[in-house]
Amino acid sequence: MNRTNLAACAFCVLFLLAEIGLYGAYRHHDGRFHWFLHFFIGASTALFAMSITSWCTRRPVRFPLLWVLAGHLLAMVPDFLFLWFSIIHQNWMDVFLWHIGAHFVPGRNFTWYVIFLLALATYLLVLRRRTVPGRASSRQERLLAGDTSRPLS
Amino acid sequence: MVSLRTAMAVWLSVAVLFGVLLGLAERSRSRMDDPDPAYQRTGALLPAGLLKAPPAIAGFPRPGHRLAVFFVRSASAQILFDDLALQSDLSALADVVVVAADGSRPNITHGVQAVVPDPDGTIVRAYGLRAPLDGGYPVGYALVDREGFIRHRTIDPHCVGFGHDWEIRALLRAS
């Protein structure tokens, strides 16, 4: 297994462990609806951001699952504030990926599920149509891509 | 570049995985939950001065005192010794009233200001709790501020004795 695969596996495991932990915490608080809601919104936002980034740079983003996890965590910030600091939900918390208003979208989580799938399709389409193989340029990206054919400096 | 086949495989796998997880989560919801989960335990307060608490419970709310009203189907099975701490904690912040659909009384009433029967659901309707999935008596709570306005109301089948007291305390303190 080369370094690229090892790094990919490590980030997959990190992502899965983090999401399972978050799901368990929400389930413990009887809040599975909210886990799905904020996951779909956070992941969709991350995927759209990844699509734009990949479109502009013409290469896949590095550590895509970390983007998704970061989006999910950002969407959940008001829940952390409630849980850890007893700060109740308020309208200004919509700055965290529409944390309050998103609950009341017609269709609820089914709507967000569809948006999430559209965002994923968009990113995959950008990867397919826009990115160019072998465009990795920086030292680290070349290492991650397993390219040792040229000097690194 | 990603091949069309790989892209389709990834998309379909994710769609099926999350579709199944979402379906399982929906199926495993309690029949005592709110039909619309967006309205259950919102974690937010209603605007001040919007909804006056109804005069459905004799003597409550008292002027200048917060009120926490718990609606349960049966008090005898739920308000047991384990709930004593919850009641005591909340009673420092608000008057605590238990409304029981079957008219039963808790085994221990320390910290509870009153236990009120509600066999025909008049009180719970007056407080505006939504009907649960099973169509039965809503189990949940309503919080009233010192000015006598309802600031929070929700179905919550686990509001008593399950550990949601931290949430109720935070909402009471903010109201």
Short mmCIF file of C-alpha atoms in Angstrom, two decimals:
data_model
loop_
_atom_site.label_atom_id
_atom_site.label_comp_id
_atom_site.label_asym_id
_atom_site.label_seq_id
_atom_site.Cartn_x
_atom_site.Cartn_y
_atom_site.Cartn_z
CA MET A 1 0.00 0.00 0.00
CA ASN A 2 1.52 3.34 -1.01
CA ARG A 3 1.37 6.60 0.92
CA THR A 4 -1.61 7.89 -1.03
CA ASN A 5 -3.73 4.89 -0.11
CA LEU A 6 -2.56 5.01 3.49
CA ALA A 7 -3.48 8.68 3.79
CA ALA A 8 -6.86 8.05 2.15
CA CYS A 9 -7.57 5.14 4.53
CA ALA A 10 -6.54 7.17 7.56
CA PHE A 11 -8.87 10.02 6.64
CA CYS A 12 -11.72 7.59 5.85
CA VAL A 13 -11.33 5.98 9.28
CA LEU A 14 -11.09 9.38 10.99
CA PHE A 15 -14.22 10.56 9.18
CA LEU A 16 -16.20 7.42 9.97
CA LEU A 17 -15.20 7.41 13.64
CA ALA A 18 -16.09 11.08 14.00
CA GLU A 19 -19.47 10.69 12.30
CA ILE A 20 -20.33 7.54 14.26
CA GLY A 21 -19.42 9.37 17.46
CA LEU A 22 -21.56 12.35 16.52
CA TYR A 23 -24.47 10.10 15.55
CA GLY A 24 -24.18 8.29 18.87
CA ALA A 25 -24.20 11.59 20.76
CA TYR A 26 -27.29 12.83 18.91
CA ARG A 27 -29.01 9.47 19.38
CA HIS A 28 -28.26 9.62 23.11
CA HIS A 29 -30.03 12.97 23.22
CA ASP A 30 -32.92 11.62 21.16
CA GLY A 31 -31.91 13.86 18.24
CA ARG A 32 -31.32 11.65 15.21
CA PHE A 33 -33.49 13.94 13.06
CA HIS A 34 -31.06 16.75 13.81
CA TRP A 35 -27.98 14.65 13.02
CA PHE A 36 -29.32 13.88 9.54
CA LEU A 37 -30.47 17.46 8.98
CA HIS A 38 -27.16 19.07 9.86
CA PHE A 39 -25.14 16.37 8.14
CA PHE A 40 -27.00 16.86 4.85
CA ILE A 41 -26.65 20.65 5.05
CA GLY A 42 -23.00 20.60 6.12
CA ALA A 43 -22.07 17.96 3.56
CA SER A 44 -23.99 19.72 0.77
CA THR A 45 -22.26 23.02 1.53
CA ALA A 46 -18.89 21.27 1.58
CA LEU A 47 -19.59 19.47 -1.69
CA PHE A 48 -20.63 22.68 -3.46
CA ALA A 49 -17.51 24.41 -2.10
CA MET A 50 -15.41 21.45 -3.26
CA SER A 51 -17.02 21.66 -6.71
CA ILE A 52 -16.15 25.34 -7.06
CA THR A 53 -12.61 24.75 -5.81
CA SER A 54 -12.08 21.83 -8.17
CA TRP A 55 -13.57 23.75 -11.06
CA CYS A 56 -11.17 26.64 -10.47
CA THR A 57 -8.04 24.59 -9.79
CA ARG A 58 -8.87 21.82 -12.28
CA ARG A 59 -7.94 19.15 -9.76
CA PRO A 60 -9.75 17.26 -6.97
CA VAL A 61 -9.67 18.79 -3.50
CA ARG A 62 -7.37 17.19 -0.99
CA PHE A 63 -8.96 15.27 1.89
CA PRO A 64 -12.57 15.52 0.64
CA LEU A 65 -14.01 13.73 3.67
CA LEU A 66 -12.45 16.34 5.95
CA TRP A 67 -14.31 19.03 4.00
CA VAL A 68 -17.55 17.12 4.63
CA LEU A 69 -16.78 16.66 8.32
CA ALA A 70 -15.87 20.33 8.67
CA GLY A 71 -19.17 21.31 7.04
CA HIS A 72 -21.09 19.04 9.39
CA LEU A 73 -19.29 20.41 12.47
CA LEU A 74 -19.93 24.00 11.38
CA ALA A 75 -23.64 23.25 10.96
CA MET A 76 -23.75 21.76 14.47
CA VAL A 77 -22.08 24.62 16.36
CA PRO A 78 -25.35 25.86 17.97
CA ASP A 79 -26.00 22.36 19.32
CA PHE A 80 -22.54 22.33 20.91
CA LEU A 81 -23.28 25.76 22.41
CA PHE A 82 -26.50 24.39 23.90
CA LEU A 83 -24.95 21.19 25.17
CA TRP A 84 -21.73 22.60 26.59
CA PHE A 85 -22.68 26.15 27.57
CA SER A 86 -26.49 26.03 27.92
CA ILE A 87 -26.84 28.73 25.26
CA ILE A 88 -30.30 28.21 23.83
CA HIS A 89 -31.06 28.42 20.11
CA GLN A 90 -31.60 31.92 18.72
CA ASN A 91 -32.25 33.28 15.25
CA TRP A 92 -28.73 34.70 14.82
CA MET A 93 -27.46 31.11 14.86
CA ASP A 94 -28.63 30.83 11.27
CA VAL A 95 -25.11 32.04 10.44
CA PHE A 96 -24.07 28.43 11.11
CA LEU A 97 -25.35 27.02 7.83
CA TRP A 98 -28.96 28.05 8.50
CA HIS A 99 -29.07 26.02 11.70
CA ILE A 100 -32.48 27.26 12.86
CA GLY A 101 -34.41 27.92 9.65
CA ALA A 102 -33.31 24.69 7.96
CA HIS A 103 -35.55 22.66 10.26
CA PHE A 104 -38.68 24.10 8.68
CA VAL A 105 -38.00 23.55 4.98
CA PRO A 106 -40.94 21.71 3.35
CA GLY A 107 -40.19 18.00 3.06
CA ARG A 108 -37.83 18.28 6.03
CA ASN A 109 -34.95 15.78 5.88
CA PHE A 110 -36.10 14.24 2.60
CA THR A 111 -35.59 17.62 0.91
CA TRP A 112 -32.09 17.94 2.40
CA TYR A 113 -31.31 14.36 1.34
CA VAL A 114 -32.16 15.25 -2.26
CA ILE A 115 -30.07 18.43 -2.08
CA PHE A 116 -27.17 16.42 -0.65
CA LEU A 117 -27.38 13.95 -3.55
CA LEU A 118 -27.49 16.83 -6.03
CA ALA A 119 -24.42 18.35 -4.41
CA LEU A 120 -22.61 15.02 -4.60
CA ALA A 121 -23.60 14.61 -8.26
CA THR A 122 -22.30 18.12 -8.96
CA TYR A 123 -18.93 17.38 -7.40
CA LEU A 124 -18.59 14.06 -9.23
CA LEU A 125 -19.53 15.79 -12.50
CA VAL A 126 -16.89 18.46 -11.93
CA LEU A 127 -14.31 15.77 -11.16
CA ARG A 128 -15.25 13.97 -14.35
CA ARG A 129 -15.47 16.93 -16.71
CA ARG A 130 -13.14 19.54 -15.37
CA THR A 131 -10.20 17.99 -13.57
CA VAL A 132 -7.02 17.03 -15.37
CA PRO A 133 -5.06 13.95 -14.30
CA GLY A 134 -1.50 14.51 -13.15
CA ARG A 135 -2.01 18.21 -12.41
CA ALA A 136 -0.71 17.93 -8.85
CA SER A 137 1.90 20.62 -8.46
CA SER A 138 2.99 21.10 -4.90
CA ARG A 139 5.53 18.95 -3.16
CA GLN A 140 2.99 17.50 -0.75
CA GLU A 141 0.40 16.79 -3.42
CA ARG A 142 2.95 14.99 -5.54
CA LEU A 143 3.93 12.92 -2.53
CA LEU A 144 0.29 12.11 -1.80
CA ALA A 145 -0.18 11.19 -5.43
CA GLY A 146 2.76 8.81 -5.11
CA ASP A 147 4.78 10.69 -7.72
CA THR A 148 8.48 10.14 -7.02
CA SER A 149 9.58 10.24 -10.61
CA ARG A 150 10.92 13.79 -10.42
CA PRO A 151 13.04 15.55 -7.77
CA LEU A 152 10.86 17.09 -5.05
CA SER A 153 12.71 20.38 -4.67
CA MET B 1 -10.53 12.40 -13.98
CA VAL B 2 -13.20 10.07 -12.61
CA SER B 3 -14.74 7.51 -14.93
CA LEU B 4 -18.47 7.63 -15.45
CA ARG B 5 -18.80 4.16 -13.98
CA THR B 6 -16.92 5.09 -10.80
CA ALA B 7 -18.92 8.30 -10.41
CA MET B 8 -22.20 6.44 -10.80
CA ALA B 9 -21.12 3.75 -8.35
CA VAL B 10 -20.11 6.30 -5.72
CA TRP B 11 -23.32 8.31 -6.14
CA LEU B 12 -25.58 5.28 -6.04
CA SER B 13 -23.82 3.79 -3.00
CA VAL B 14 -24.14 7.03 -1.07
CA ALA B 15 -27.78 7.47 -2.14
CA VAL B 16 -28.71 3.95 -1.05
CA LEU B 17 -26.73 4.12 2.21
CA PHE B 18 -28.24 7.39 3.37
CA GLY B 19 -31.69 6.49 2.05
CA VAL B 20 -31.68 3.31 4.11
CA LEU B 21 -30.30 5.06 7.21
CA LEU B 22 -32.89 7.82 6.92
CA GLY B 23 -35.68 5.27 6.47
CA LEU B 24 -34.53 3.24 9.47
CA ALA B 25 -34.32 6.35 11.65
CA GLU B 26 -37.84 7.34 10.61
CA ARG B 27 -39.19 3.84 11.28
CA SER B 28 -37.67 3.67 14.74
CA ARG B 29 -39.23 6.92 15.95
CA SER B 30 -41.36 6.66 19.07
CA ARG B 31 -45.12 6.67 18.48
CA MET B 32 -45.26 9.30 21.22
CA ASP B 33 -43.11 11.71 19.19
CA ASP B 34 -44.38 14.75 17.35
CA PRO B 35 -45.43 13.86 13.78
CA ASP B 36 -43.24 16.74 12.62
CA PRO B 37 -39.84 16.40 14.32
CA ALA B 38 -39.00 20.02 13.52
CA TYR B 39 -41.42 21.09 16.25
CA GLN B 40 -40.10 18.69 18.89
CA ARG B 41 -37.50 20.07 21.31
CA THR B 42 -36.59 23.09 19.22
CA GLY B 43 -34.19 24.37 21.86
CA ALA B 44 -35.53 27.89 21.30
CA LEU B 45 -37.91 30.15 23.19
CA LEU B 46 -41.11 31.60 21.79
CA PRO B 47 -41.08 35.42 21.67
CA ALA B 48 -41.82 37.16 24.97
CA GLY B 49 -45.34 38.51 25.32
CA LEU B 50 -46.78 36.43 22.49
CA LEU B 51 -48.80 33.63 24.14
CA LYS B 52 -50.46 34.24 27.49
CA ALA B 53 -50.56 31.08 29.62
CA PRO B 54 -54.16 29.90 29.88
CA PRO B 55 -55.92 29.90 33.27
CA ALA B 56 -56.39 26.15 32.95
CA ILE B 57 -54.59 25.15 36.16
CA ALA B 58 -56.02 26.67 39.33
CA GLY B 59 -53.46 28.93 41.01
CA PHE B 60 -50.85 28.70 38.23
CA PRO B 61 -48.94 30.47 36.88
CA ARG B 62 -48.29 32.57 39.97
CA PRO B 63 -47.44 36.23 39.33
CA GLY B 64 -43.67 36.79 39.31
CA HIS B 65 -42.86 33.06 39.23
CA ARG B 66 -41.78 30.86 36.36
CA LEU B 67 -43.81 27.72 35.77
CA ALA B 68 -42.87 24.32 34.31
CA VAL B 69 -45.88 22.17 33.45
CA PHE B 70 -45.21 18.50 32.69
CA PHE B 71 -47.85 16.57 30.80
CA VAL B 72 -47.79 12.80 31.30
CA ARG B 73 -50.16 9.95 30.57
CA SER B 74 -49.65 8.40 33.99
CA ALA B 75 -47.73 9.94 36.88
CA SER B 76 -47.54 6.82 39.01
CA ALA B 77 -45.24 4.97 36.64
CA GLN B 78 -43.00 7.89 35.71
CA ILE B 79 -42.39 10.12 38.69
CA LEU B 80 -40.40 7.72 40.81
CA PHE B 81 -37.45 8.11 43.12
CA ASP B 82 -35.00 8.67 40.27
CA ASP B 83 -36.88 11.77 39.24
CA LEU B 84 -36.56 13.38 42.63
CA ALA B 85 -33.35 15.15 41.74
CA LEU B 86 -34.86 16.46 38.53
CA GLN B 87 -37.86 17.85 40.38
CA SER B 88 -35.71 19.41 43.08
CA ASP B 89 -33.43 21.08 40.55
CA LEU B 90 -36.27 22.53 38.57
CA SER B 91 -38.21 23.65 41.61
CA ALA B 92 -35.37 26.05 42.41
CA LEU B 93 -36.04 27.77 39.08
CA ALA B 94 -39.79 27.47 38.71
CA ASP B 95 -43.03 26.16 40.09
CA VAL B 96 -43.35 22.57 38.91
CA VAL B 97 -46.80 21.23 38.09
CA VAL B 98 -47.52 17.71 36.83
CA VAL B 99 -50.63 17.19 34.72
CA ALA B 100 -51.59 13.51 34.43
CA ALA B 101 -54.09 12.28 31.86
CA ASP B 102 -55.22 9.40 34.04
CA GLY B 103 -55.40 11.47 37.22
CA SER B 104 -52.75 9.37 38.98
CA ARG B 105 -50.30 10.88 41.47
CA PRO B 106 -46.53 10.43 41.65
CA ASN B 107 -45.12 8.20 44.37
CA ILE B 108 -42.95 11.09 45.51
CA THR B 109 -44.15 14.65 45.16
CA HIS B 110 -41.22 16.50 46.69
CA GLY B 111 -40.50 19.54 44.55
CA VAL B 112 -43.83 19.32 42.74
CA GLN B 113 -46.19 22.19 43.54
CA ALA B 114 -49.31 20.49 42.27
CA VAL B 115 -50.52 17.34 40.55
CA VAL B 116 -53.53 17.95 38.36
CA PRO B 117 -55.75 15.42 36.55
CA ASP B 118 -56.58 16.05 32.90
CA PRO B 119 -58.81 13.15 31.81
CA ASP B 120 -60.39 14.96 28.86
CA GLY B 121 -57.23 16.76 27.72
CA THR B 122 -58.60 20.25 28.38
CA ILE B 123 -55.41 21.50 30.00
CA VAL B 124 -52.98 20.11 27.43
CA ARG B 125 -55.08 21.56 24.60
CA ALA B 126 -55.21 24.94 26.34
CA TYR B 127 -51.40 24.92 26.52
CA GLY B 128 -51.28 24.06 22.82
CA LEU B 129 -49.19 20.90 22.79
CA ARG B 130 -49.40 19.09 19.45
CA ALA B 131 -50.92 15.61 19.09
CA PRO B 132 -48.30 12.81 18.95
CA LEU B 133 -47.99 10.19 16.21
CA ASP B 134 -50.19 7.70 18.08
CA GLY B 135 -52.91 10.30 18.52
CA GLY B 136 -52.93 9.84 22.30
CA TYR B 137 -52.32 12.27 25.12
CA PRO B 138 -49.19 14.36 24.39
CA VAL B 139 -46.30 13.73 26.77
CA GLY B 140 -44.15 16.83 27.05
CA TYR B 141 -43.90 20.14 28.82
CA ALA B 142 -44.61 23.85 28.67
CA LEU B 143 -42.54 26.61 30.25
CA VAL B 144 -44.05 29.90 31.38
CA ASP B 145 -42.02 33.02 32.19
CA ARG B 146 -42.42 35.34 35.18
CA GLU B 147 -44.81 37.56 33.22
CA GLY B 148 -47.15 34.64 32.62
CA PHE B 149 -46.37 34.00 28.94
CA ILE B 150 -45.68 30.58 27.42
CA ARG B 151 -42.06 30.63 26.22
CA HIS B 152 -41.62 27.00 25.23
CA ARG B 153 -43.85 24.01 24.63
CA THR B 154 -42.94 20.69 23.15
CA ILE B 155 -43.75 17.05 22.99
CA ASP B 156 -40.96 15.13 24.71
CA PRO B 157 -41.71 11.54 25.71
CA HIS B 158 -38.49 11.49 27.71
CA CYS B 159 -38.87 14.80 29.50
CA VAL B 160 -39.30 13.15 32.87
CA GLY B 161 -36.66 10.84 34.19
CA PHE B 162 -34.54 10.52 31.05
CA GLY B 163 -32.09 13.32 31.47
CA HIS B 164 -33.55 16.16 29.46
CA ASP B 165 -33.64 18.24 32.63
CA TRP B 166 -30.44 20.09 31.54
CA GLU B 167 -32.31 21.28 28.49
CA ILE B 168 -35.35 22.38 30.51
CA ARG B 169 -33.12 24.21 32.99
CA ALA B 170 -31.33 26.11 30.21
CA LEU B 171 -34.64 27.18 28.67
CA LEU B 172 -36.06 28.20 32.05
CA ARG B 173 -33.00 30.28 32.90
CA ALA B 174 -33.22 32.09 29.58
CA SER B 175 -36.97 32.77 29.84
#
